[in-house]
Short mmCIF file of C-alpha atoms in Angstrom, two decimals:
data_model
loop_
_atom_site.label_atom_id
_atom_site.label_comp_id
_atom_site.label_asym_id
_atom_site.label_seq_id
_atom_site.Cartn_x
_atom_site.Cartn_y
_atom_site.Cartn_z
CA MET E 20 197.43 180.74 19.70
CA PHE E 21 198.77 177.35 18.63
CA LEU E 22 199.25 173.96 20.23
CA LEU E 23 202.12 172.04 18.56
CA SER E 24 200.19 171.42 15.34
CA GLY E 25 200.34 174.81 13.65
CA GLN E 26 196.55 175.20 13.70
CA PRO E 27 194.67 177.86 15.67
CA LEU E 28 193.65 176.43 19.04
CA LYS E 29 189.95 177.35 18.68
CA SER E 30 189.39 175.76 15.27
CA ARG E 31 191.52 172.77 16.20
CA ASP E 32 189.63 172.12 19.45
CA SER E 33 186.26 172.31 17.74
CA SER E 34 187.51 169.86 15.11
CA VAL E 35 188.71 167.40 17.75
CA PHE E 36 185.50 167.54 19.77
CA ARG E 37 183.43 167.20 16.61
CA HIS E 38 185.17 163.96 15.63
CA ILE E 39 185.79 162.31 18.99
CA ASP E 40 183.79 159.14 19.53
CA TRP E 41 181.03 160.31 21.87
CA TRP E 42 179.53 156.83 22.19
CA THR E 43 182.69 155.66 23.94
CA CYS E 44 182.70 158.80 26.07
CA ALA E 45 179.09 158.11 27.09
CA ILE E 46 179.93 154.56 28.13
CA TYR E 47 182.94 155.88 30.06
CA ALA E 48 180.73 158.39 31.89
CA LEU E 49 178.13 155.74 32.78
CA LEU E 50 180.83 153.42 34.11
CA LEU E 51 182.19 156.26 36.27
CA VAL E 52 178.72 156.87 37.72
CA PHE E 53 178.06 153.18 38.42
CA GLY E 54 181.58 152.86 39.78
CA TRP E 55 181.15 155.73 42.24
CA CYS E 56 177.81 154.27 43.42
CA SER E 57 179.55 150.95 44.01
CA VAL E 58 182.43 152.53 45.95
CA CYS E 59 179.89 154.46 47.98
CA GLY E 60 177.91 151.30 48.72
CA ALA E 61 181.01 149.28 49.58
CA SER E 62 182.48 151.87 51.95
CA TYR E 63 179.26 153.20 53.48
CA VAL E 64 178.72 152.71 57.20
CA TYR E 65 175.21 152.64 58.72
CA GLY E 66 174.31 156.04 60.13
CA GLU E 67 176.88 157.92 58.07
CA THR E 68 175.50 161.07 56.43
CA GLU E 69 178.56 162.65 54.81
CA ILE E 70 179.05 160.42 51.78
CA PHE E 71 180.51 163.41 49.90
CA SER E 72 183.04 164.22 52.58
CA PHE E 73 186.69 163.96 51.56
CA ALA E 74 187.24 162.03 54.75
CA SER E 75 185.22 159.15 53.28
CA ARG E 76 186.24 156.87 50.44
CA SER E 77 183.21 157.84 48.37
CA GLY E 78 184.19 161.49 48.72
CA MET E 79 187.79 160.83 47.72
CA GLN E 80 186.62 158.76 44.75
CA LEU E 81 184.83 161.89 43.54
CA VAL E 82 188.20 163.66 43.64
CA TRP E 83 189.76 160.91 41.53
CA ILE E 84 186.85 161.07 39.10
CA GLY E 85 187.12 164.86 38.80
CA THR E 86 190.87 164.76 38.18
CA SER E 87 190.36 161.93 35.68
CA LEU E 88 187.93 164.06 33.68
CA VAL E 89 190.46 166.93 33.64
CA LEU E 90 193.13 164.46 32.56
CA ALA E 91 190.89 163.16 29.78
CA LEU E 92 190.33 166.70 28.51
CA VAL E 93 194.07 167.40 28.46
CA LEU E 94 194.78 164.19 26.56
CA VAL E 95 192.17 165.08 23.94
CA LEU E 96 193.56 168.60 23.48
CA LEU E 97 197.13 167.42 22.90
CA ASP E 98 198.27 166.83 19.35
CA HIS E 99 197.79 163.18 18.42
CA ARG E 100 201.28 163.01 16.88
CA LEU E 101 202.84 163.48 20.30
CA TYR E 102 201.83 159.96 21.31
CA ASP E 103 203.61 158.48 18.29
CA THR E 104 206.66 160.72 18.60
CA PHE E 105 207.26 160.21 22.32
CA ALA E 106 206.13 156.59 22.58
CA PHE E 107 209.60 155.18 23.29
CA PRO E 108 210.71 157.98 25.67
CA ILE E 109 207.51 157.53 27.70
CA TYR E 110 208.11 153.79 27.83
CA CYS E 111 211.73 154.25 28.95
CA VAL E 112 210.75 156.67 31.70
CA LEU E 113 208.10 154.31 33.08
CA MET E 114 210.53 151.37 32.96
CA VAL E 115 213.05 153.36 35.01
CA ILE E 116 210.35 154.23 37.54
CA LEU E 117 209.28 150.56 37.74
CA PHE E 118 212.90 149.56 38.32
CA LEU E 119 213.39 152.12 41.09
CA THR E 120 210.12 151.04 42.71
CA ILE E 121 211.65 147.61 43.33
CA PHE E 122 213.83 149.21 45.98
CA ASN E 123 210.93 151.10 47.52
CA PRO E 124 211.16 150.88 51.33
CA HIS E 125 207.37 151.07 51.69
CA GLU E 126 205.75 147.63 51.64
CA ILE E 127 201.97 147.48 51.44
CA LYS E 128 200.28 144.06 51.82
CA GLY E 129 203.49 142.32 50.87
CA SER E 130 203.97 144.37 47.70
CA ARG E 131 206.59 147.02 46.92
CA SER E 132 204.65 148.38 43.91
CA TRP E 133 203.50 151.62 45.58
CA ILE E 134 205.31 154.95 45.75
CA VAL E 135 204.25 156.77 48.90
CA LEU E 136 204.28 160.58 48.77
CA GLY E 137 202.89 161.71 52.10
CA SER E 138 199.22 160.75 52.14
CA LEU E 139 199.27 160.07 48.38
CA ARG E 140 200.06 156.57 47.09
CA VAL E 141 200.80 155.98 43.41
CA GLN E 142 201.21 152.60 41.67
CA PRO E 143 203.45 152.99 38.59
CA ALA E 144 202.36 149.60 37.24
CA GLU E 145 198.98 151.10 36.36
CA PHE E 146 200.62 153.74 34.16
CA ALA E 147 203.09 151.34 32.60
CA LYS E 148 200.18 149.74 30.71
CA PHE E 149 199.58 152.70 28.42
CA ALA E 150 203.34 153.26 28.07
CA THR E 151 203.82 149.65 26.95
CA ALA E 152 200.86 149.92 24.58
CA LEU E 153 202.37 153.04 23.00
CA ALA E 154 205.81 151.45 22.68
CA ILE E 155 204.56 148.23 21.15
CA SER E 156 202.37 150.22 18.73
CA LYS E 157 205.34 152.35 17.69
CA LEU E 158 207.49 149.26 17.20
CA MET E 159 204.91 147.40 15.13
CA ALA E 160 204.25 150.47 12.98
CA SER E 161 207.92 150.64 11.97
CA TYR E 162 208.98 149.95 8.41
CA ARG E 163 208.91 146.28 7.37
CA PHE E 164 207.96 145.03 10.83
CA THR E 165 206.11 141.74 10.75
CA LEU E 166 205.30 139.23 13.47
CA SER E 167 206.09 136.40 11.08
CA ASN E 168 209.74 137.47 11.31
CA TYR E 169 211.38 135.76 14.29
CA HIS E 170 213.56 138.72 15.25
CA ASP E 171 210.66 141.20 15.05
CA MET E 172 208.53 138.90 17.15
CA MET E 173 211.23 138.66 19.80
CA LYS E 174 211.51 142.46 19.92
CA ALA E 175 207.77 142.81 20.48
CA VAL E 176 207.74 140.11 23.15
CA GLY E 177 210.69 141.78 24.86
CA VAL E 178 208.84 145.10 25.07
CA VAL E 179 206.02 143.28 26.88
CA LEU E 180 208.14 141.03 29.09
CA LEU E 181 210.31 143.82 30.51
CA PRO E 182 207.53 145.54 32.53
CA MET E 183 206.19 142.09 33.51
CA LEU E 184 209.57 141.15 34.98
CA LEU E 185 209.97 144.45 36.82
CA ILE E 186 206.46 144.25 38.30
CA ILE E 187 207.00 140.65 39.41
CA MET E 188 210.16 141.83 41.19
CA GLN E 189 207.90 144.28 43.04
CA ARG E 190 205.93 141.22 44.28
CA GLU E 191 202.87 142.26 42.31
CA THR E 192 202.15 139.15 40.27
CA GLY E 193 198.53 140.07 39.52
CA SER E 194 199.43 143.34 37.79
CA ALA E 195 202.19 141.56 35.86
CA LEU E 196 199.78 139.00 34.44
CA VAL E 197 197.75 141.80 32.84
CA TYR E 198 200.52 142.19 30.27
CA THR E 199 199.69 138.78 28.82
CA SER E 200 196.66 140.52 27.27
CA PHE E 201 199.03 142.01 24.66
CA PHE E 202 199.28 138.55 23.10
CA LEU E 203 195.63 138.89 22.05
CA MET E 204 196.70 141.91 19.99
CA PHE E 205 199.65 139.93 18.61
CA TYR E 206 197.22 137.24 17.46
CA ARG E 207 195.04 139.89 15.80
CA GLU E 208 198.10 141.30 14.01
CA GLY E 209 199.20 138.01 12.50
CA MET E 210 200.91 135.98 15.21
CA SER E 211 200.59 132.28 14.57
CA GLY E 212 197.62 130.71 16.29
CA SER E 213 199.96 127.96 17.49
CA VAL E 214 201.43 130.35 20.07
CA LEU E 215 198.03 131.13 21.53
CA PHE E 216 197.09 127.44 21.42
CA THR E 217 200.31 126.53 23.22
CA ALA E 218 199.52 128.95 26.03
CA ILE E 219 196.03 127.53 26.41
CA ALA E 220 197.39 123.97 26.31
CA MET E 221 199.87 124.79 29.10
CA ILE E 222 197.02 126.10 31.28
CA ILE E 223 195.05 122.91 30.64
CA TYR E 224 198.04 120.76 31.59
CA PHE E 225 198.50 122.69 34.80
CA VAL E 226 194.84 122.59 35.84
CA VAL E 227 194.17 118.94 34.93
CA GLY E 228 197.54 117.69 36.19
CA ILE E 229 197.40 119.45 39.58
CA ARG E 230 193.66 118.88 40.14
CA TYR E 231 193.77 115.10 39.58
CA GLU E 232 197.38 114.43 40.57
CA ASP E 233 196.42 112.39 43.64
CA THR E 234 193.49 110.55 41.98
CA MET E 235 194.37 107.02 40.95
CA LEU E 236 193.12 105.32 37.77
CA TRP E 237 190.99 102.30 38.58
CA ASP E 238 192.94 99.83 40.73
CA THR E 239 196.36 100.91 39.46
CA HIS E 240 198.97 103.31 40.84
CA SER E 241 198.60 105.55 37.79
CA SER E 242 197.75 109.20 38.42
CA VAL E 243 194.64 110.23 36.50
CA GLY E 244 195.98 113.77 36.09
CA THR E 245 199.32 112.63 34.61
CA PHE E 246 197.63 110.00 32.43
CA ILE E 247 195.17 112.51 30.93
CA VAL E 248 197.83 115.17 30.37
CA LEU E 249 200.10 112.75 28.51
CA LEU E 250 197.21 111.63 26.33
CA LEU E 251 196.31 115.26 25.63
CA ILE E 252 199.90 116.02 24.62
CA GLN E 253 199.77 113.19 22.09
CA LEU E 254 196.42 114.27 20.66
CA PHE E 255 197.44 117.96 20.59
CA MET E 256 200.55 117.09 18.58
CA ALA E 257 198.43 115.16 16.09
CA GLY E 258 195.99 118.07 15.85
CA MET E 259 198.77 120.58 15.26
CA LEU E 260 200.24 118.32 12.59
CA GLN E 261 196.84 118.28 10.88
CA VAL E 262 196.61 122.09 10.92
CA TYR E 263 200.21 123.20 10.42
CA GLY E 264 201.94 120.19 8.92
CA LYS E 265 202.62 119.54 5.26
CA GLU E 266 199.78 117.50 3.80
CA ARG E 267 201.04 113.98 3.13
CA THR E 268 198.90 110.95 2.36
CA ARG E 269 200.51 107.53 2.49
CA ALA E 270 199.44 103.95 2.83
CA TYR E 271 199.13 103.01 6.48
CA SER E 272 201.92 101.02 8.03
CA PRO E 273 202.75 100.54 11.70
CA TYR E 274 205.88 102.11 13.18
CA TYR E 275 208.12 99.14 12.41
CA SER E 276 211.36 98.82 10.50
CA ALA E 277 211.23 97.86 6.81
CA PRO E 278 212.29 94.19 7.32
CA VAL E 279 209.63 93.67 9.97
CA GLN E 280 206.99 95.24 7.72
CA ARG E 281 208.00 92.94 4.85
CA TYR E 282 207.75 89.95 7.17
CA ILE E 283 204.25 90.96 8.27
CA LYS E 284 203.09 91.52 4.73
CA THR E 285 204.33 88.17 3.48
CA SER E 286 203.20 86.15 6.50
CA ASN E 287 199.74 87.59 6.88
CA SER E 288 197.68 88.28 3.78
CA PHE E 289 195.09 90.26 5.77
CA LEU E 290 197.65 92.74 7.08
CA HIS E 291 199.15 92.92 3.60
CA THR E 292 195.78 93.81 2.13
CA LEU E 293 195.10 96.34 4.92
CA SER E 294 198.45 98.07 4.51
CA THR E 295 197.93 98.59 0.79
CA THR E 296 194.29 99.64 0.83
CA VAL E 297 193.77 101.73 3.97
CA VAL E 298 195.03 105.26 3.30
CA LEU E 299 195.67 107.50 6.32
CA THR E 300 197.40 110.83 6.77
CA GLU E 301 200.20 111.28 9.25
CA PRO E 302 197.96 112.96 11.87
CA GLN E 303 195.45 110.12 11.60
CA LYS E 304 198.25 107.58 12.06
CA MET E 305 199.42 109.41 15.19
CA VAL E 306 195.89 109.43 16.65
CA LEU E 307 195.38 105.76 15.82
CA PHE E 308 198.73 104.81 17.34
CA SER E 309 198.11 106.91 20.48
CA LEU E 310 194.55 105.77 21.18
CA GLY E 311 195.17 102.18 20.13
CA SER E 312 198.24 101.83 22.32
CA THR E 313 196.51 103.51 25.23
CA LEU E 314 193.49 101.23 24.99
CA LEU E 315 195.70 98.14 24.76
CA LEU E 316 197.72 99.18 27.77
CA LEU E 317 194.56 99.90 29.76
CA LEU E 318 193.19 96.42 29.04
CA ILE E 319 196.50 94.73 29.92
CA SER E 320 196.78 96.71 33.17
CA GLU E 321 193.22 95.98 34.18
CA PHE E 322 192.90 92.28 33.27
CA VAL E 323 196.42 90.86 32.94
CA TYR E 324 199.02 92.64 35.06
CA HIS E 325 198.73 95.88 37.07
CA PHE E 326 201.44 98.43 36.29
CA ASN E 327 201.87 102.19 36.20
CA LEU E 328 200.43 103.36 32.88
CA VAL E 329 202.19 106.71 33.19
CA TRP E 330 205.54 105.23 32.24
CA MET E 331 204.15 103.57 29.11
CA GLN E 332 202.27 106.76 28.20
CA THR E 333 205.53 108.67 28.50
CA ILE E 334 207.23 106.20 26.16
CA ILE E 335 204.39 106.57 23.64
CA THR E 336 204.74 110.36 23.79
CA PHE E 337 208.48 110.16 23.12
CA VAL E 338 207.85 107.74 20.23
CA LEU E 339 205.52 110.30 18.61
CA ILE E 340 208.04 113.10 19.22
CA GLY E 341 210.74 110.93 17.66
CA ARG E 342 208.48 110.29 14.69
CA LEU E 343 208.09 114.05 14.14
CA VAL E 344 211.84 114.58 14.36
CA TRP E 345 212.38 111.77 11.83
CA MET E 346 209.85 113.35 9.47
CA TRP E 347 211.66 116.70 9.82
CA LEU E 348 215.03 115.11 9.04
CA ASN E 349 213.56 113.46 5.93
CA ASP E 350 211.47 116.30 4.55
CA ARG E 351 213.00 119.42 6.18
CA VAL E 352 209.54 120.83 6.91
CA ARG E 353 210.00 123.28 9.78
CA SER E 354 206.52 122.72 11.21
CA TYR E 355 207.41 119.10 12.05
CA LEU E 356 210.30 120.27 14.22
CA MET E 357 208.18 122.99 15.88
CA ILE E 358 205.47 120.46 16.78
CA ALA E 359 208.13 118.17 18.25
CA VAL E 360 209.43 121.13 20.28
CA PHE E 361 205.85 121.74 21.42
CA GLY E 362 205.66 118.15 22.66
CA ILE E 363 208.96 118.39 24.55
CA SER E 364 207.97 121.77 26.02
CA SER E 365 204.65 120.33 27.12
CA LEU E 366 206.40 117.52 28.97
CA LEU E 367 208.85 119.92 30.63
CA MET E 368 206.07 122.31 31.64
CA PHE E 369 203.97 119.54 33.11
CA VAL E 370 206.90 118.08 35.05
CA SER E 371 207.79 121.51 36.43
CA ALA E 372 204.17 122.50 37.26
CA SER E 373 204.11 120.63 40.57
CA PHE E 374 207.56 121.98 41.50
CA ILE E 375 206.49 125.57 40.73
CA LEU E 376 203.29 125.19 42.72
CA ASN E 377 204.95 123.72 45.79
CA ASN E 378 208.35 125.42 45.81
CA VAL E 379 208.20 128.67 43.80
CA MET E 380 204.78 130.12 44.57
CA GLU E 381 204.12 131.90 47.82
CA PRO E 382 202.02 129.95 50.38
CA HIS E 383 199.01 132.26 49.94
CA GLN E 384 199.20 131.90 46.14
CA ARG E 385 199.40 128.12 46.45
CA ALA E 386 196.43 128.11 48.83
CA ARG E 387 194.35 130.21 46.45
CA ILE E 388 195.05 127.88 43.52
CA ASN E 389 194.20 124.81 45.60
CA VAL E 390 190.91 126.41 46.63
CA LEU E 391 190.12 127.43 43.05
CA LEU E 392 190.78 123.91 41.73
CA GLY E 393 188.67 122.36 44.48
CA ILE E 394 191.62 120.58 46.12
CA ASP E 395 191.02 122.45 49.38
CA LYS E 396 187.86 124.13 50.63
CA ASP E 397 189.22 126.36 53.41
CA ILE E 398 186.31 128.82 53.44
CA SER E 399 187.71 130.34 56.64
CA GLY E 400 191.18 130.89 55.17
CA ALA E 401 192.33 131.19 51.57
CA GLY E 402 188.78 130.74 50.24
CA TYR E 403 187.18 133.21 52.64
CA ASN E 404 187.15 136.21 50.27
CA VAL E 405 185.58 134.31 47.41
CA HIS E 406 183.08 132.53 49.66
CA GLN E 407 181.86 135.80 51.17
CA SER E 408 181.67 137.54 47.79
CA GLU E 409 179.57 134.66 46.43
CA ILE E 410 177.23 135.02 49.41
CA ALA E 411 176.97 138.77 48.80
CA ILE E 412 176.19 138.37 45.10
CA GLY E 413 173.71 135.56 45.73
CA SER E 414 171.90 137.55 48.41
CA GLY E 415 171.15 140.30 45.87
CA GLY E 416 168.72 138.12 43.92
CA LEU E 417 167.25 139.48 40.70
CA THR E 418 166.72 143.12 41.62
CA GLY E 419 169.15 143.62 44.52
CA LYS E 420 168.70 145.11 47.96
CA GLY E 421 168.93 148.70 46.80
CA PHE E 422 171.53 151.45 47.01
CA LEU E 423 173.31 151.47 50.39
CA ASN E 424 171.11 148.61 51.64
CA GLY E 425 173.53 145.69 51.26
CA THR E 426 174.16 143.71 54.41
CA GLN E 427 177.24 141.65 53.56
CA THR E 428 179.09 144.73 52.39
CA LYS E 429 177.83 147.06 55.12
CA LEU E 430 178.97 144.64 57.80
CA HIS E 431 182.30 144.27 55.98
CA PHE E 432 182.17 140.50 55.60
CA VAL E 433 183.97 140.77 52.25
CA PRO E 434 187.62 141.88 52.47
CA GLU E 435 188.78 144.40 49.85
CA GLN E 436 185.14 144.97 48.93
CA ASP E 437 185.72 148.47 47.56
CA THR E 438 188.79 147.53 45.50
CA ASP E 439 189.43 144.04 44.11
CA PHE E 440 186.05 142.59 45.15
CA ILE E 441 183.87 145.59 44.35
CA PHE E 442 181.75 143.65 41.85
CA CYS E 443 180.13 141.82 44.79
CA THR E 444 178.64 145.19 45.81
CA VAL E 445 177.08 145.50 42.37
CA GLY E 446 175.54 142.03 42.70
CA GLU E 447 174.24 142.63 46.22
CA GLU E 448 172.79 146.11 45.83
CA GLU E 449 171.73 146.03 42.16
CA GLY E 450 171.07 142.32 41.81
CA PHE E 451 171.29 140.18 38.71
CA PHE E 452 169.78 142.87 36.49
CA GLY E 453 172.25 145.49 37.69
CA ALA E 454 175.18 143.12 37.19
CA VAL E 455 173.98 142.40 33.64
CA VAL E 456 173.79 146.13 32.90
CA VAL E 457 177.34 146.69 34.17
CA LEU E 458 178.70 143.72 32.21
CA GLY E 459 176.75 144.95 29.19
CA LEU E 460 178.41 148.37 29.43
CA PHE E 461 181.87 146.81 29.62
CA THR E 462 181.07 144.55 26.67
CA ALA E 463 179.83 147.53 24.66
CA LEU E 464 183.01 149.45 25.51
CA ILE E 465 185.31 146.61 24.44
CA LEU E 466 183.40 145.93 21.21
CA ARG E 467 183.35 149.66 20.43
CA LEU E 468 187.12 149.87 20.93
CA MET E 469 187.65 146.90 18.62
CA TYR E 470 185.40 148.49 16.00
CA LEU E 471 187.29 151.79 16.18
CA ALA E 472 190.62 149.96 16.05
CA ASP E 473 189.58 148.30 12.79
CA GLN E 474 188.73 151.73 11.35
CA GLN E 475 192.25 153.10 11.85
CA GLN E 476 194.15 153.87 8.68
CA PHE E 477 197.57 153.47 10.27
CA VAL E 478 199.14 150.52 12.07
CA PHE E 479 200.03 152.62 15.14
CA GLY E 480 196.37 153.48 15.88
CA ARG E 481 195.06 149.99 15.13
CA VAL E 482 197.61 148.25 17.32
CA TYR E 483 197.12 150.67 20.19
CA GLY E 484 193.34 150.27 19.96
CA TYR E 485 193.57 146.50 20.25
CA CYS E 486 196.00 146.83 23.14
CA VAL E 487 193.45 148.94 25.00
CA ALA E 488 190.60 146.53 24.23
CA GLY E 489 192.72 143.55 25.33
CA ILE E 490 193.68 145.17 28.64
CA PHE E 491 190.07 146.04 29.46
CA LEU E 492 188.94 142.52 28.50
CA PHE E 493 191.59 140.91 30.73
CA HIS E 494 190.72 143.08 33.71
CA LEU E 495 186.99 142.43 33.30
CA PHE E 496 187.30 138.67 32.86
CA ILE E 497 189.78 138.09 35.70
CA ASN E 498 188.21 140.49 38.22
CA VAL E 499 184.62 139.31 37.75
CA GLY E 500 185.83 135.73 37.47
CA MET E 501 187.67 135.80 40.80
CA VAL E 502 184.67 137.38 42.53
CA LEU E 503 182.54 134.51 41.18
CA GLY E 504 185.18 131.92 42.06
CA ILE E 505 186.00 130.82 38.50
CA THR E 506 189.46 132.44 38.17
CA PRO E 507 192.35 132.74 40.65
CA VAL E 508 192.38 135.61 43.14
CA ILE E 509 195.27 137.68 41.78
CA GLY E 510 194.21 141.13 42.95
CA ILE E 511 193.60 143.34 39.94
CA PRO E 512 191.06 146.22 39.86
CA LEU E 513 187.80 146.40 37.94
CA PRO E 514 188.20 149.36 35.54
CA PHE E 515 186.41 152.56 36.66
CA PHE E 516 184.86 150.74 39.65
CA SER E 517 187.62 149.85 42.10
CA TYR E 518 188.52 152.57 44.55
CA GLY E 519 191.78 154.44 43.97
CA GLY E 520 193.35 157.15 41.88
CA SER E 521 196.14 155.16 40.21
CA SER E 522 193.89 152.65 38.50
CA LEU E 523 191.29 155.28 37.51
CA TRP E 524 193.92 157.60 36.08
CA GLY E 525 195.68 154.72 34.34
CA PHE E 526 192.53 153.49 32.62
CA THR E 527 191.52 157.04 31.68
CA ILE E 528 194.90 157.73 30.09
CA LEU E 529 194.78 154.39 28.29
CA LEU E 530 191.33 155.10 26.86
CA PHE E 531 191.54 158.77 25.94
CA ILE E 532 194.90 158.51 24.18
CA PHE E 533 193.16 156.13 21.82
CA LEU E 534 190.11 158.38 21.44
CA ARG E 535 192.46 161.25 20.52
CA ILE E 536 194.26 159.06 17.97
CA ASP E 537 190.89 157.95 16.59
CA ALA E 538 189.63 161.53 16.27
CA ALA E 539 192.65 162.32 14.12
CA ARG E 540 191.34 159.99 11.41
CA HIS E 541 188.90 162.69 10.34
CA LEU E 542 191.25 165.68 10.50
CA ALA E 543 192.65 167.16 7.34
CA HIS E 544 196.15 167.65 8.73
CA ARG E 545 196.58 163.94 9.53
#
């Protein structure tokens, strides 16, 4: 008997099971056990005795766990070359399903991301993750593909953005944001660090600008948020010029025309001496100009004449951008132009941030961001979930209240406590020590996946491994962060813990495809 590989099934199976990474399987099994205990604790009602009944959520979770184990076994038994061969067809099929789901007549909690088949509900977005990971791995393993090539980079980004767009059209923004985790893999595979830095900078602009938009600087009418963001843009451009720009060392001279500089040198011997002896690089000149001008404007506004510093800071920013463009025109160094584009993009993003928050985002999304940033408290409205989850976690103390003994969860103070907010059950029933154990298991899983990814001999396996690690890392950070109130509430599950078949199956498929690919490293017929 054969299974697509030409090898006898018995010898092939024993070879696969001998080389599969059992450490990862052990972590997976422990997470399933802890996850079921958490679902049981979150859904348990005082006096209930049938926790294994299929009528209860804990009983149904056992069904999902059992089917996931069967699914894992099937994935391991399949030939590893199938995942490479059918990567694009699988991706195309899932994209079609995502597209059709947009027109789904069933709307659940404002989202059209669920396909309802009788009593069964399936969320295709959970399965699109492994399909996208396979497709991007296949693409990046193709001949002569490199992320340093602009066209190749755009192809890879397009593969990731397509499911994001389709899921957003299903009104499931949280699941769409998970796909940004693929950029961590891009960075590992050679994407310029400037792209990752740009994304982080945009987040900083948004948070600082929105949080302190209505705070005034001293006695002026200048917004602290806008003032800080403009200063950060200037300093970030100088920093990027230091890292990515062509090294150029010249005698310092202010940003004046040549006749003016000659006049200063001849009329003031001190400035003449300074301009010929002090040697600064272009980034240092930008920092000096930015900070010096800002300090001068602050002093004038405070002690001479009050005016809006934002306008002058904007002018300074455009002067620095113009300087970069001028350097590019003179030297034709592409990095100068890209840094100038970064500066312009930063300004556009910051200007549009307030518009997006107030006119594009849904009211509940806007309320959640305002609560997260501390603009609004609203513990009885948008901040209610987070406030109650923090109470539940805090009430657990060091050792917790014990299995099925939580009070916040048993009385259902925390909404979605067995799905998106299930980590609060861990904190309440198992306490700080239990939460540390769970986080430790997730950390061990992610580090193990990264280690195995580095061991792959082929690009396809390495890329897919880092995709899996990135997805798990994103889910862990965002889910635990929103329960603790340090990240926005975007509604994504905690892997292997949150109740539901779609997420559990999706994560199982994602993980065991990689374990099957990894096991093939040791097989002779590779």
